Tab-separated table of C-alpha atoms in Angstrom:
chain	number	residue	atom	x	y	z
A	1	UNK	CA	126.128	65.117	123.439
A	2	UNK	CA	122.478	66.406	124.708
A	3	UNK	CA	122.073	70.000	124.880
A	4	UNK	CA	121.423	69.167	128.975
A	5	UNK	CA	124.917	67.856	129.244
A	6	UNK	CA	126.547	70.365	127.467
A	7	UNK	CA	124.604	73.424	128.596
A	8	UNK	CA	125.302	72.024	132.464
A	9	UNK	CA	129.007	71.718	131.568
A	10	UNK	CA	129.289	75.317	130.559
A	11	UNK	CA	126.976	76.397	133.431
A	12	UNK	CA	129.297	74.396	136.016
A	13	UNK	CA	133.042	75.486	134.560
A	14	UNK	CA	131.418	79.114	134.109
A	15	UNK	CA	130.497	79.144	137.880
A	16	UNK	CA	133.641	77.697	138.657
A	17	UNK	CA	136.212	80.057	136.567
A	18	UNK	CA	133.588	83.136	138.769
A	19	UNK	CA	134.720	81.425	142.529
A	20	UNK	CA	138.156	81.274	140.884
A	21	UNK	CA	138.412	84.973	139.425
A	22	UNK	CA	136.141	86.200	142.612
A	23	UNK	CA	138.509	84.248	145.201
A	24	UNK	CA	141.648	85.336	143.096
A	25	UNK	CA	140.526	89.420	143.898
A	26	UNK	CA	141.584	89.343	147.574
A	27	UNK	CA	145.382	88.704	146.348
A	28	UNK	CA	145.092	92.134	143.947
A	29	UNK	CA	145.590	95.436	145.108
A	30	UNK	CA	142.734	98.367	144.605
A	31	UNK	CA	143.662	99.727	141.177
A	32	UNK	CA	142.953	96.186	139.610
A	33	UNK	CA	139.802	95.628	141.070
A	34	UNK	CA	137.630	97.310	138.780
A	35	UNK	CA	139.211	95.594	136.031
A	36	UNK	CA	139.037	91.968	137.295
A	37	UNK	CA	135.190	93.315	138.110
A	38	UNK	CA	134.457	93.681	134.527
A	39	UNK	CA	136.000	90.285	133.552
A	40	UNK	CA	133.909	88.099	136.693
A	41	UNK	CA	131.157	90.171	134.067
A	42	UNK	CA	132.637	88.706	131.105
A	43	UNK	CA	132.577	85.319	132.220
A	44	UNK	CA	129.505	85.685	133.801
A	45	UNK	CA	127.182	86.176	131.036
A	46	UNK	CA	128.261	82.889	129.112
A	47	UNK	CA	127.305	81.542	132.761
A	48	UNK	CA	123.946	82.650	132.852
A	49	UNK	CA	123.836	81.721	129.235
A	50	UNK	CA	123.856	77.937	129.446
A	51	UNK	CA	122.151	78.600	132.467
A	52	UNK	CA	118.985	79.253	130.902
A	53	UNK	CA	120.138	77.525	127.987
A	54	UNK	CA	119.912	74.121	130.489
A	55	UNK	CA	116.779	75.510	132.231
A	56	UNK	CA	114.958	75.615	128.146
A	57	UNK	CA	116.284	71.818	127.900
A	58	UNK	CA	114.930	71.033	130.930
A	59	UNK	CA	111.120	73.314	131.385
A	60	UNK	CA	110.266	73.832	127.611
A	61	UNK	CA	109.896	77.656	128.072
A	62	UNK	CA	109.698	79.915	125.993
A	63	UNK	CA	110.619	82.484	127.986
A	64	UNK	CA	114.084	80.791	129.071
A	65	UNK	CA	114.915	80.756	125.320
A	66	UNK	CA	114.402	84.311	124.966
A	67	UNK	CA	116.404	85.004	127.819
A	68	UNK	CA	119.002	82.488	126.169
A	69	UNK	CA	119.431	84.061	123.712
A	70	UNK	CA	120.054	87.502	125.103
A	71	UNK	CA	122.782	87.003	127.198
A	72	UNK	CA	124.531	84.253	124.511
A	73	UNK	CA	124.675	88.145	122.424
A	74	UNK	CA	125.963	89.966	125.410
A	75	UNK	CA	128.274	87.915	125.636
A	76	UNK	CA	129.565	88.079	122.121
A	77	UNK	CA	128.595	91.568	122.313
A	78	UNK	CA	130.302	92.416	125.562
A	79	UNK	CA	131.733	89.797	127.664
A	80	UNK	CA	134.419	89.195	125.083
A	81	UNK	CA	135.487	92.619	124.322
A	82	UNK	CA	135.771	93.121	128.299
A	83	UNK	CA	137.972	90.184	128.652
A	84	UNK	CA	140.101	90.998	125.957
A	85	UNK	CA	139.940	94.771	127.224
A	86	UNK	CA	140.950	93.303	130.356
A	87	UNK	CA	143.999	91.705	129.706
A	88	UNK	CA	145.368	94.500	127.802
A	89	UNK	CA	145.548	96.959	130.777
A	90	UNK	CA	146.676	94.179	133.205
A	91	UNK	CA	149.089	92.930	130.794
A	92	UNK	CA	150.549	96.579	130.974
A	93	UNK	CA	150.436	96.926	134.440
A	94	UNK	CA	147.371	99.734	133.908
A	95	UNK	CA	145.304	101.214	136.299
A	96	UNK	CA	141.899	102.011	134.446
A	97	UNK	CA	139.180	104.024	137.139
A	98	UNK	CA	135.962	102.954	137.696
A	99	UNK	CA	134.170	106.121	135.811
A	100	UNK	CA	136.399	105.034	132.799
A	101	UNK	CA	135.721	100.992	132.788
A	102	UNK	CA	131.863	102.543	132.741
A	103	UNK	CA	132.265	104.646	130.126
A	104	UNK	CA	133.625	101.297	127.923
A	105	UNK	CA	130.719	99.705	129.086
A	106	UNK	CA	128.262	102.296	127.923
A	107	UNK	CA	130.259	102.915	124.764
A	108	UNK	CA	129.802	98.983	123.759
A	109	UNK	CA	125.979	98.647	124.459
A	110	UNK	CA	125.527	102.258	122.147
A	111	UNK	CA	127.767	100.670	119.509
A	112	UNK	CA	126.084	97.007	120.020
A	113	UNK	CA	122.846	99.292	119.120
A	114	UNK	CA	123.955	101.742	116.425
A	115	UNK	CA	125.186	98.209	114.487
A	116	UNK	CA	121.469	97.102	114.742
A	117	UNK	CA	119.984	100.417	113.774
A	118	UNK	CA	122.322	100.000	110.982
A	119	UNK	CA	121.711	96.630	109.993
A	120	UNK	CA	125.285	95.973	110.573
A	121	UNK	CA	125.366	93.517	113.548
A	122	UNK	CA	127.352	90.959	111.628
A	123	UNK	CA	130.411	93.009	110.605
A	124	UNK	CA	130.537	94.178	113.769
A	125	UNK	CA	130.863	91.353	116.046
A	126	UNK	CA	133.332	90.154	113.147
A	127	UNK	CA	135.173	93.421	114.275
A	128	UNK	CA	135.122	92.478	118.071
A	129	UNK	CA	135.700	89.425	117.697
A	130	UNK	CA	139.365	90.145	115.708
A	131	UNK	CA	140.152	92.832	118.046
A	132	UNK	CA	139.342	90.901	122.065
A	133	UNK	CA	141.329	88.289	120.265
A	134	UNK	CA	144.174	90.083	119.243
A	135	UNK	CA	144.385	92.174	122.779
A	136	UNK	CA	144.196	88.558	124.390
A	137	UNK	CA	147.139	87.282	122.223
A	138	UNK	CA	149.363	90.076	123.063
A	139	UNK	CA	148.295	90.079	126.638
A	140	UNK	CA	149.928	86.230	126.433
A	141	UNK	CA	152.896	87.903	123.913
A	142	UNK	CA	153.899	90.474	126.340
A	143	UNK	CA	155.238	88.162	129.039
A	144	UNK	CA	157.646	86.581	126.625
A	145	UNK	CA	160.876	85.907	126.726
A	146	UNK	CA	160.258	85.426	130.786
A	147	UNK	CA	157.325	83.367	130.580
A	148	UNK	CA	156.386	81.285	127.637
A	149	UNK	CA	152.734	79.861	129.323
A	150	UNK	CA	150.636	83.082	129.269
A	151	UNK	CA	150.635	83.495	125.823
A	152	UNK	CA	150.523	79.511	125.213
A	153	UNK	CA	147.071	79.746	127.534
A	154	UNK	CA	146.394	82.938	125.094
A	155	UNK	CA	146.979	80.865	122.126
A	156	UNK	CA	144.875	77.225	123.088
A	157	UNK	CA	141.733	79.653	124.077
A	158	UNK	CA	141.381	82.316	121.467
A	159	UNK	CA	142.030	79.416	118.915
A	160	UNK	CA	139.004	77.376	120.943
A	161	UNK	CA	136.724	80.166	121.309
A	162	UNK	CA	137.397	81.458	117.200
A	163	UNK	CA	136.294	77.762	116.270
A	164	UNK	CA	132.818	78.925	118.008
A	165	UNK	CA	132.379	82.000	116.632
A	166	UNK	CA	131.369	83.840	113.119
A	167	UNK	CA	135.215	83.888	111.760
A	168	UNK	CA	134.898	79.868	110.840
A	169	UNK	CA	131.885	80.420	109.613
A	170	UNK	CA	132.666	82.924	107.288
A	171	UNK	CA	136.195	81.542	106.004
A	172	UNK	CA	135.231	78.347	105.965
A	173	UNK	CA	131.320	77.866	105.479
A	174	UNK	CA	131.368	75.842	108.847
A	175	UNK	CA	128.349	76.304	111.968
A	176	UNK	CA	129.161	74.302	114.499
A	177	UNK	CA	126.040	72.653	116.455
A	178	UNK	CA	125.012	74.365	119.861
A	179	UNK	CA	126.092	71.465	122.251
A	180	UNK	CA	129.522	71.840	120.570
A	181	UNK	CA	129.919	75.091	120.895
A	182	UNK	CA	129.366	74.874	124.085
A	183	UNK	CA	131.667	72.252	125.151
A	184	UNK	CA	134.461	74.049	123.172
A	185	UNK	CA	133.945	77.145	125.333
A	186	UNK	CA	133.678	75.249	128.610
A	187	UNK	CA	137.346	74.421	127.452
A	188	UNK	CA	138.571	78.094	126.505
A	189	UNK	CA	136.749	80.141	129.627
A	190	UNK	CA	139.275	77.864	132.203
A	191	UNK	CA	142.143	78.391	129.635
A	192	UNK	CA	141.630	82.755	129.356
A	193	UNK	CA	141.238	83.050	133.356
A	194	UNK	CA	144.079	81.252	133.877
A	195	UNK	CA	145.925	83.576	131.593
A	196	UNK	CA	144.197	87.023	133.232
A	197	UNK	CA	145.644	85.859	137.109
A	198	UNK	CA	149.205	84.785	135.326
A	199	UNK	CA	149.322	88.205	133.950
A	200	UNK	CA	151.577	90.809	136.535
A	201	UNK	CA	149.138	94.133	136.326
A	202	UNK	CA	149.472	95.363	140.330
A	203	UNK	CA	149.239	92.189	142.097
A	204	UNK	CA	150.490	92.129	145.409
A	205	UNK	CA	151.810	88.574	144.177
A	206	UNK	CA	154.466	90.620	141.757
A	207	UNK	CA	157.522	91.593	143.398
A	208	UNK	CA	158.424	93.728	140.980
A	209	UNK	CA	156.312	96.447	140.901
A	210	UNK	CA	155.324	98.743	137.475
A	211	UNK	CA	155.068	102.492	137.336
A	212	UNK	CA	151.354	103.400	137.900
A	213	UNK	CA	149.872	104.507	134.590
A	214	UNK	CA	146.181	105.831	135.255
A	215	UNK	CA	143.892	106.041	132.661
């Protein structure tokens, strides 16, 4: 597959898992909305990723690489850790402020830049990587014995995304080409929204209402 198709798939199921989490907010109640912000960010920067990674394909410009490549690390760097960060506190039924979903921003980007001061980029996305994986898997775990399909969606798109990312590579030697990559994510993204809007947090879809626990 051409780095145009793939790129263009992302781009398209990236845009289309944003109208899905963006139309899904209405149905929420206020103390989740910051948190379903922060993962519209999450899956937006893989968006804009393939994005300019079709707009390269397509114009030859330099510049559209550089910009590729940016947001393909803020998204490894930060749109992952959100989304796992995400699920934990609506998993939990959590209501995380605005000041304090900021804070986790800014504490990401000055650890994202410490590990490059420190030469130590690699461990630490191997770090983030373990950890938004985990928090999604026991975002999916948490709904058990009720509900088997949250953490079966948890399960199908942590093990897609992991095949993209530096864990394969460093157990088993593997790098998987760009296009593929790509395609394997435009499969996981649908997969890990899907599991965010099953999970109960304060939806005004849940009956059944959890204690308010502000953080």
């Amino acid at each position: 597959m051409s780095v145009v198709l793939s790129s263009g798939l992302l781009a398209l199921v990236g845009l289309a898992c944003t109208f899905w989490l963006g139309g899904a907010r209405q149905r929420y109640q206020e103390g989740d909305q910051p948190a379903l912000f922060c993962a519209l960010l999450g899956v937006l920067l893989p968006t804009a990723a393939a994005a300019c990674s079709l707009a390269s394909a397509l114009f030859t410009h330099p510049d559209w690489q550089v910009a590729q490549l940016w947001l393909t690390q803020a998204s490894d760097f930060l749109g992952w850790p959100l989304l796992g960060a995400v699920a934990l506190t609506l998993s939990r039924g959590w209501v995380v402020s605005r000041p304090n979903w900021g804070r986790l921003l800014l504490g990401l980007c000055v650890f994202f830049e410490l590990a490059r001061q420190l030469d130590l980029l690699e461990p630490y996305q191997l770090l983030l990587t373990l950890l938004s994986a985990l928090l999604l898997l026991y975002a999916g775990a948490v709904q058990l014995p009720q509900r088997r399909l949250p953490l079966l969606a948890a399960s199908m798109g942590v093990g897609l995304w992991l095949l993209t990312g530096p864990l394969l590579e460093r157990a088993a030697g593997l790098a998987w080409p760009s296009e593929l990559r790509q395609v394997l994510l435009s499969l996981a993204y649908p997969l890990l929204v899907w599991l965010l809007l099953s999970l109960p947090g304060q939806s005004l879809q849940n009956p059944v209402k959890k204690p308010l626990k502000t953080v």
